[in-house]
XYZ file of C-alpha atoms in Angstrom:
468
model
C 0.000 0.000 0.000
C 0.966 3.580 -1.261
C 1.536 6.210 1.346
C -0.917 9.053 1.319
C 1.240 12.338 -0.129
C 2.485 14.162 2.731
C 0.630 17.164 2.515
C -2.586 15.377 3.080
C -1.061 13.916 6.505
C -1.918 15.256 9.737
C 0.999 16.556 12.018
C 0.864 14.886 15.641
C 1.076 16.814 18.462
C 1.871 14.611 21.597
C 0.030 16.177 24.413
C -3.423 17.929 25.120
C -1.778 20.004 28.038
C -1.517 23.820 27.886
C 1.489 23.727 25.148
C 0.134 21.187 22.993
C -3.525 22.241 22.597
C -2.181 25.724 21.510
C 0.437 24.129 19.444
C -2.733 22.139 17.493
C -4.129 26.127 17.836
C -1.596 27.679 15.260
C -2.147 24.976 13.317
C -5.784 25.150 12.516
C -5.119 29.028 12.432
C -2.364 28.034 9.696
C -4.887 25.674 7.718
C -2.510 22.321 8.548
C -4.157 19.801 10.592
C -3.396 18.796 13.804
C -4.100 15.863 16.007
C -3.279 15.658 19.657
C -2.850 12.608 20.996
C -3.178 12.557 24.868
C -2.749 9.801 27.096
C -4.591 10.565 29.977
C -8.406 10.160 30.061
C -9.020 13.837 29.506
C -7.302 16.729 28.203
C -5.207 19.047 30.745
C -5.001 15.440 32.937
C -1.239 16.704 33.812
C -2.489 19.805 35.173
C -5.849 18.317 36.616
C -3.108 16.079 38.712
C -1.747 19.720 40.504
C -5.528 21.154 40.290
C -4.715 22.412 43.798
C -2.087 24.233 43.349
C -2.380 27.744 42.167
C -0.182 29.408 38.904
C 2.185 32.071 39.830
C 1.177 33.633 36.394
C -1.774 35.125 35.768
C -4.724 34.524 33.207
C -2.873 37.608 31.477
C -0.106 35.123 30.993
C -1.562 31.211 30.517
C -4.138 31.992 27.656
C -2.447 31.639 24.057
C -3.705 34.604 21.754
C -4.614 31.522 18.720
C -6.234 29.945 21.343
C -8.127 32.699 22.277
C -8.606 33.826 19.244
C -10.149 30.019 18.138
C -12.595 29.992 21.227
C -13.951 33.500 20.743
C -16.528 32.447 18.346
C -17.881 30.140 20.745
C -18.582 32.558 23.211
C -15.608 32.259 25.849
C -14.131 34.872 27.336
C -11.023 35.120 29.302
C -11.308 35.299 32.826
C -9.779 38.444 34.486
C -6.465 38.817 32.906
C -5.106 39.854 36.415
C -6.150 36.637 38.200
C -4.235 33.792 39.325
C -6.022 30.588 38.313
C -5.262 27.129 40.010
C -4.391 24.626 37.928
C -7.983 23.349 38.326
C -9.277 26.519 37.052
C -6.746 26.283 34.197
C -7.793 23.103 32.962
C -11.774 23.981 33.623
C -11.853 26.732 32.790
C -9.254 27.483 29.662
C -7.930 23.729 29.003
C -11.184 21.981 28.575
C -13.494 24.598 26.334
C -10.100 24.803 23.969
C -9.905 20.802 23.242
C -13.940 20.849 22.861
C -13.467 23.448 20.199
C -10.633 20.947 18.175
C -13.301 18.431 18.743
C -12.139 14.795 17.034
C -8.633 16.378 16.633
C -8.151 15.583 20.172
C -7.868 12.227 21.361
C -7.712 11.012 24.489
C -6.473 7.666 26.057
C -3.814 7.539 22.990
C -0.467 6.879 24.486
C 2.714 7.297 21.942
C 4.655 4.485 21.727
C 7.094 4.815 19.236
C 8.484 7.146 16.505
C 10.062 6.216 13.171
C 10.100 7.361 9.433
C 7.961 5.218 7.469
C 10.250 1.875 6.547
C 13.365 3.571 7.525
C 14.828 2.912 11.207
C 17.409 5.358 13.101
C 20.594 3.646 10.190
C 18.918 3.904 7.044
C 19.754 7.587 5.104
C 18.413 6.376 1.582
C 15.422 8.871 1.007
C 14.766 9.389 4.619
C 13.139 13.152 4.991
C 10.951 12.022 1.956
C 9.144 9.560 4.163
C 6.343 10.200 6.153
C 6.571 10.002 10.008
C 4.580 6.985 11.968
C 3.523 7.216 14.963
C 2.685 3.939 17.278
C -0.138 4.279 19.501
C -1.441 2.287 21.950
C -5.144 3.037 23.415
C -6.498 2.495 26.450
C -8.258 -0.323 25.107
C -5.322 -2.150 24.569
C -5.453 -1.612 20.845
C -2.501 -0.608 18.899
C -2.485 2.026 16.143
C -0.127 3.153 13.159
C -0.588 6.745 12.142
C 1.396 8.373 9.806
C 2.073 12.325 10.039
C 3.373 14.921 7.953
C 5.764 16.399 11.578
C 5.599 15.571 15.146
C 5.360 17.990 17.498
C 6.020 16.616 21.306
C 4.366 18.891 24.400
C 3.913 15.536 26.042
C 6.041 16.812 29.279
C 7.609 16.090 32.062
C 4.959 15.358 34.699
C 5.408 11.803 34.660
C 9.039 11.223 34.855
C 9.955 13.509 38.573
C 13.511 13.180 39.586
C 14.416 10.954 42.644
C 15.557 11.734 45.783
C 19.132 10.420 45.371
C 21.943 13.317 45.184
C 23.527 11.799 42.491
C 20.735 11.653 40.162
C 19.658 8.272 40.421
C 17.442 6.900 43.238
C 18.689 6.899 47.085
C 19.554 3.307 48.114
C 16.045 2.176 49.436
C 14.238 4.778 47.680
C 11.806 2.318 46.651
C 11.119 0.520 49.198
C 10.477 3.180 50.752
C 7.588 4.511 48.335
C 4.448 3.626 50.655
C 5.744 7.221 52.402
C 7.276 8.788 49.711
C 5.474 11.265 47.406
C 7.010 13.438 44.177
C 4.219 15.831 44.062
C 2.978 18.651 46.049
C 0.224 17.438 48.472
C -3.519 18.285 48.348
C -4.100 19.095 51.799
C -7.235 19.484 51.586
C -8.193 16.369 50.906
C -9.325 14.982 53.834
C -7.314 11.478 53.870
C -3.937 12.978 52.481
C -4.517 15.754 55.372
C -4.418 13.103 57.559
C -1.147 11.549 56.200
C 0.606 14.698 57.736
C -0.974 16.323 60.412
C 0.930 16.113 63.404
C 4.115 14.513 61.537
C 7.281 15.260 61.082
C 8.033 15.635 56.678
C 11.042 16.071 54.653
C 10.330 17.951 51.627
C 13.610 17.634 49.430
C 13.826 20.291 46.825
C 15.192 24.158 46.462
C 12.226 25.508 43.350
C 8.449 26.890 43.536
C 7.106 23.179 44.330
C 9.277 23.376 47.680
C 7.967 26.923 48.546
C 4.549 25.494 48.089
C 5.006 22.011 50.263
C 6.683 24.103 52.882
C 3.902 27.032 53.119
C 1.280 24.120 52.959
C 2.695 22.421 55.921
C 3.130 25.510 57.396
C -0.086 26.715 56.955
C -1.163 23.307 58.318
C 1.058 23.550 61.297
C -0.939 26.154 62.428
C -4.674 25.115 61.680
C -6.853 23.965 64.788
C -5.910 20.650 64.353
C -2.477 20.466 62.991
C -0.629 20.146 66.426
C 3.038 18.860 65.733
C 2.884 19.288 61.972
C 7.261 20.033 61.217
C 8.766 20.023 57.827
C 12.583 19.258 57.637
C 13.794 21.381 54.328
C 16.507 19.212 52.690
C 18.944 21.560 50.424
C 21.786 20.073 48.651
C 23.328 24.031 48.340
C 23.765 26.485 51.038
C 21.579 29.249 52.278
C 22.131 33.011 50.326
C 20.009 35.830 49.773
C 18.849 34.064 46.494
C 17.389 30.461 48.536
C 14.411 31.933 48.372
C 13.924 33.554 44.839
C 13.638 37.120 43.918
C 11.309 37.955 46.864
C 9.606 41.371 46.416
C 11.968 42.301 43.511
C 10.263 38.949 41.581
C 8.439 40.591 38.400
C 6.079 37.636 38.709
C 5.084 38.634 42.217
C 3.282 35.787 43.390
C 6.225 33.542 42.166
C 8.646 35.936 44.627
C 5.646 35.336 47.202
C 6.031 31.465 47.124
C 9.267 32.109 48.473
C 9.021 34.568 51.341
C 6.085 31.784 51.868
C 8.777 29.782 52.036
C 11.158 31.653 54.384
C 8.350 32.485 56.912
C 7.906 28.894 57.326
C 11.300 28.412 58.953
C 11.167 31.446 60.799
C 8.762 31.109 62.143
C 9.844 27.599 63.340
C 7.173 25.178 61.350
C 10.157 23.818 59.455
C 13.610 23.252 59.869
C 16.792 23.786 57.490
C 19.488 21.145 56.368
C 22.372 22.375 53.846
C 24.651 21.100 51.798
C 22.619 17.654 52.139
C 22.626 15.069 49.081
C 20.536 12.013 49.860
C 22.429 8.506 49.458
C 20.113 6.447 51.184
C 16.394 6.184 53.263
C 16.958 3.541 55.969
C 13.810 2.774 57.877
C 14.070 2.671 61.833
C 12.545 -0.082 64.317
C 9.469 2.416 64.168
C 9.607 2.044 60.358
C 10.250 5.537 60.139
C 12.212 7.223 57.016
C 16.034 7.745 57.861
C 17.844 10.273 55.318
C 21.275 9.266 55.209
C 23.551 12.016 53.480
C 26.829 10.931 51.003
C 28.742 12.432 53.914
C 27.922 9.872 56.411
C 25.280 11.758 58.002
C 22.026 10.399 59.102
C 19.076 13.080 60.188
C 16.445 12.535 62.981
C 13.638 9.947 61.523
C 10.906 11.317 59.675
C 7.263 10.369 58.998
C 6.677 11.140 55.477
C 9.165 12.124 52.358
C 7.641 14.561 50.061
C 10.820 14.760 47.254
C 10.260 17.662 44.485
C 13.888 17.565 42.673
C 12.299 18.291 39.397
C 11.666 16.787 36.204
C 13.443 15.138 33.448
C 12.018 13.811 29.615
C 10.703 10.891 28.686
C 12.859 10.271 25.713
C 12.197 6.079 25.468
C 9.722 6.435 22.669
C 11.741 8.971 20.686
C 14.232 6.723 20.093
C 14.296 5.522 16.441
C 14.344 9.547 15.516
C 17.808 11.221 15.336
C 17.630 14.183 17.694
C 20.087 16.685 18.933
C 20.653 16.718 22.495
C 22.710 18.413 25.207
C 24.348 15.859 26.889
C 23.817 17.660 30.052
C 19.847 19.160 29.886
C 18.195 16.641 27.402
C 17.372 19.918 25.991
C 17.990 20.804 21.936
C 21.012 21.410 21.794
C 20.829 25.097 20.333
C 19.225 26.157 23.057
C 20.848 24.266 26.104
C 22.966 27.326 26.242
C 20.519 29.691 26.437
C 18.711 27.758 29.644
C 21.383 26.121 31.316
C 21.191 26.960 34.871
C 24.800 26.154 35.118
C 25.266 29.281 33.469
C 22.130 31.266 33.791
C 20.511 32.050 37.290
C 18.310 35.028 37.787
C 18.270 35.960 34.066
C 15.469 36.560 31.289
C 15.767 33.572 28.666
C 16.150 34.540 25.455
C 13.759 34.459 22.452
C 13.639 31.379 20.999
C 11.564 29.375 18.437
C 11.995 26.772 15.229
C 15.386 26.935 15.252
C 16.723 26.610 18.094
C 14.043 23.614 18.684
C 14.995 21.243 15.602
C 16.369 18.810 15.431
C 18.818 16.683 12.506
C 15.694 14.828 12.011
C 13.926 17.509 10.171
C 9.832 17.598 11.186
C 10.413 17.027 15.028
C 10.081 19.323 17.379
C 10.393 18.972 21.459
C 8.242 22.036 23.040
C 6.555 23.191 26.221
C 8.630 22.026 29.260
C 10.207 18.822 27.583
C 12.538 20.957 25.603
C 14.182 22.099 28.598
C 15.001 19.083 29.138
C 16.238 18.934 33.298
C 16.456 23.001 33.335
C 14.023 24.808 35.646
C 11.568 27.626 35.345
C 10.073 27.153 32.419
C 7.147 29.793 31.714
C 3.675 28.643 29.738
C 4.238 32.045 27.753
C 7.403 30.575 26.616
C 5.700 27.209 24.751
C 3.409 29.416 23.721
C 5.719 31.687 21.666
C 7.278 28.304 20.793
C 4.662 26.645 18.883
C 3.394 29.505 17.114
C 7.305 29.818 15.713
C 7.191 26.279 14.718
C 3.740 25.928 13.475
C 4.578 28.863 10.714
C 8.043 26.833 9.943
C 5.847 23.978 9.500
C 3.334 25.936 6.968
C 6.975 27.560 5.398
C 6.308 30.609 6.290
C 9.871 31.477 7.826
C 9.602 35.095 7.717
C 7.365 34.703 10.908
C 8.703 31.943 12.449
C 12.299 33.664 12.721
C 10.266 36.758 13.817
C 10.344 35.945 17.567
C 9.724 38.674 20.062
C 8.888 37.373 23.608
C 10.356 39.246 27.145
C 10.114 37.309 30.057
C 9.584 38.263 33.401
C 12.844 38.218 35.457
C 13.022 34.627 36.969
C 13.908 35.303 40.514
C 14.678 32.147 40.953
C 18.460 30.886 41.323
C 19.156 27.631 40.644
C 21.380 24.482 38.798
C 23.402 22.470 40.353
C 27.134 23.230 38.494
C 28.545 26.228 39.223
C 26.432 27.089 42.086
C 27.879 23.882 44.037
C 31.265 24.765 43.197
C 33.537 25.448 46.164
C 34.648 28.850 44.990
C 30.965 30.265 44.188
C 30.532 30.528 47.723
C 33.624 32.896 47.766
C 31.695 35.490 45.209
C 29.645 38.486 45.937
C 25.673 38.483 45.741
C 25.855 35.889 43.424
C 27.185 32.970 45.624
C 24.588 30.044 46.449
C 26.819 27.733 49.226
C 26.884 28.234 52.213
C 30.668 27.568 53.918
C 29.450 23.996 55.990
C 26.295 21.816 55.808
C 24.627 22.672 59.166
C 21.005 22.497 60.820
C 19.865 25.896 60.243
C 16.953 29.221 61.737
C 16.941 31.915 59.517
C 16.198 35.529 60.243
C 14.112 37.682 58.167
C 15.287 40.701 56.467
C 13.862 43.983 58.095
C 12.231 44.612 54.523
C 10.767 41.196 53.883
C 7.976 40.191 56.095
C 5.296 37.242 56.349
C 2.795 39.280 55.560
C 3.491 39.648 51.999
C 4.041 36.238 51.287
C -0.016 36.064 52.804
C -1.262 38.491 50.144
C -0.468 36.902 47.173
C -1.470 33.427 45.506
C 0.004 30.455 47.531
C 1.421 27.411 45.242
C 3.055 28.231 42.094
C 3.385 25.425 38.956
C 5.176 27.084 36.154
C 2.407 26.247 33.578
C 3.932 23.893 31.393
């Protein structure tokens, strides 16, 4: 059997989260057809997962102007640009009403299995970018599905592959076993039987980003409710403590992203959670109690604790990519033209630059890795970033270069410092401002600035996902 002619092909989009739903957005609005294939049962099930947890961007920021533009006829109208939606909201509200618009060009339960060029694998060159892509899908039915596609576009995420524990990258020795009291996601407190998993204990939350703000200010927060009596958190940090721990603060130009961590600070000052620096897991020993015991790679072991909640961020799924020939940083997973411009070995409180088609290709011409999967492991990814993303490859993908090169897209000042590399080296702790180590791991209290205060962190949005 004859291929269909690529032009009548569909191009795949891998993903019905916020990137890949306006991804399949510029393409209707370029007359190419998508198809988004999702595999969770709905669209937005990522984000329905962290439905709790409220943006630090605002409706201003998490709407994509195609997308906007392709729901206006329906009646739908952007809630107040100045809000801060949940992620519930976001998918509800936003999410949901978008993939009802694309209709059958979303399809849900469809989980990618495999890429390839049509009857070429990763060797063969002979007349390779003349053959169509095919995609292998398996659906939640257990049937299994060939679809061929003119480009692949994957905004399937990160969500489901968190980062472990261990310091080294790879899971802490008993990890594991361990899981029954182990979780990689910010908890829903208030749900009634995860409440109850940590009221009155004593938690570890590993991590130094927004999703360890947010654990810390929701134990905190339960700490002191009526019946959260004994609630601690133990704050693991494999850096030191500096002025930049806890993100921009009040000079964050997302200011409910610089709230999350003043959120953060008042929780230690105020004594509902304790400090550990310069700690990199190696192990989780249980005790006779069968209590969690963090063991450090320097021999230490820390007082037991009750629950684990680890949020060392994310990393790609790259299994099912692997019969395409992509260019990767060896260090990110990220494209490799635009590791540079992310790498948080390099970059800490900076803007990204503008980037779109080509930075994001790839030597196997057609793919593109968007959304929060092309940063591969680097943090702080913004949903206005995807957004400029796709609508730069989308018009590469129709040929219209002029506007996919055209990319113009400022982004808030991150606040947020961050990477492991240079900001574990020794001699950054010896810089100015900049340094992020602090001279000894130690058990620490910290005291608030005169100029940053509790209060603020109260005003604005607790939580803080960075919309991917």
């Amino acid at each position: 059997m004859n291929a269909p002619a690529t032009t009548e092909l569909p191009v795949i989009v891998i993903g019905a989260g916020p990137i890949g739903l306006a991804a399949a957005a510029h393409l209707v609005g370029r007359g190419i057809e998508p198809l988004v294939l999702e595999a969770g049962p709905t669209a937005g099930a990522a984000v329905r997962e962290w439905s709790h947890v409220r943006l630090f961007s605002t409706w201003g920021e998490v709407v994509d102007p195609a997308a906007e533009k392709l729901l206006a006829p329906t009646g739908w109208t952007r809630p107040d640009p100045a809000g801060y939606p949940s992620g519930g909201d976001w998918a509800h509200s936003y999410l949901q009403p978008l993939a009802d618009v694309l209709g059958d060009r979303v399809r849900t339960g469809a989980t990618v299995t495999g890429i390839s060029r049509t009857g070429r694998d990763r060797i063969v060159d002979a007349d390779r970018e003349a053959q169509p892509f095919v995609v292998h899908v398996t659906h939640a039915d257990g049937r299994e599905e060939h679809i061929l596609a003119l480009a692949v576009i994957d905004a399937s995420g990160t969500w489901a592959t968190p980062s472990p524990a261990g310091g080294s990258g790879l899971a802490a020795l008993g990890e594991k076993a361990a899981a029954d009291r182990i979780t990689y996601r910010v908890p829903d407190l208030n749900d009634p039987a995860v409440r109850a998993r940590y009221t009155g204990k004593r938690t570890a939350v590993i991590g130094s980003g927004a999703s360890a703000f947010t654990a810390l200010a929701y134990l905190a927060d339960l700490a002191k409710s009526h019946d959260g009596a004994g609630t601690k958190g133990l704050w693991i940090l494999r850096r030191g403590i500096s002025g930049s721990t806890f993100g921009g603060g009040e000079a964050d130009q997302l200011p409910a992203r610089g709230a999350l961590g003043l959120a953060a600070k008042a929780a230690v000052d105020e004594g509902h959670a304790d400090a550990v620096t310069g700690f990199r897991t190696e192990a989780i020993e249980r005790d006779t109690d069968g209590r969690l015991v963090l063991v450090g790679d320097d021999g230490r072991r820390l007082d037991a604790v009750d629950e684990v909640i680890v949020l060392t961020g994310f990393r790609p799924d790259l299994s099912f990519l692997n019969e395409l020939r992509l260019g990767l940083d060896e260090r990110l997973q990220a494209p490799v033209a635009l590791a540079p411009l992310i790498d948080p070995n390099q970059h800490s409180c900076g803007t990204v630059y503008p980037h779109g088609h080509r930075e994001l290709s790839h030597p196997e011409q057609g793919v593109y890795l968007v959304g929060m999967k092309s940063y591969g492991r680097a943090p702080t990814f913004l949903a206005m970033t995807g957004y400029e993303q796709v609508r730069s490859v989308a018009s590469a993908i129709a040929g219209d270069l002029d506007a996919a090169d055209r990319v113009e897209l400022t982004l808030p000042e991150t606040g947020v410092c961050g990477g492991a590399g240079l900001f574990d080296a020794p001699d950054a702790a010896q810089g100015g401002d900049g340094g992020c180590c602090a001279p000894a791991p130690q058990l620490v209290q910290l005291a608030a600035p005169a100029t940053v205060g509790a209060a603020a962190a109260q005003e604005a949005p607790a939580g803080g996902c960075c919309g991917s």
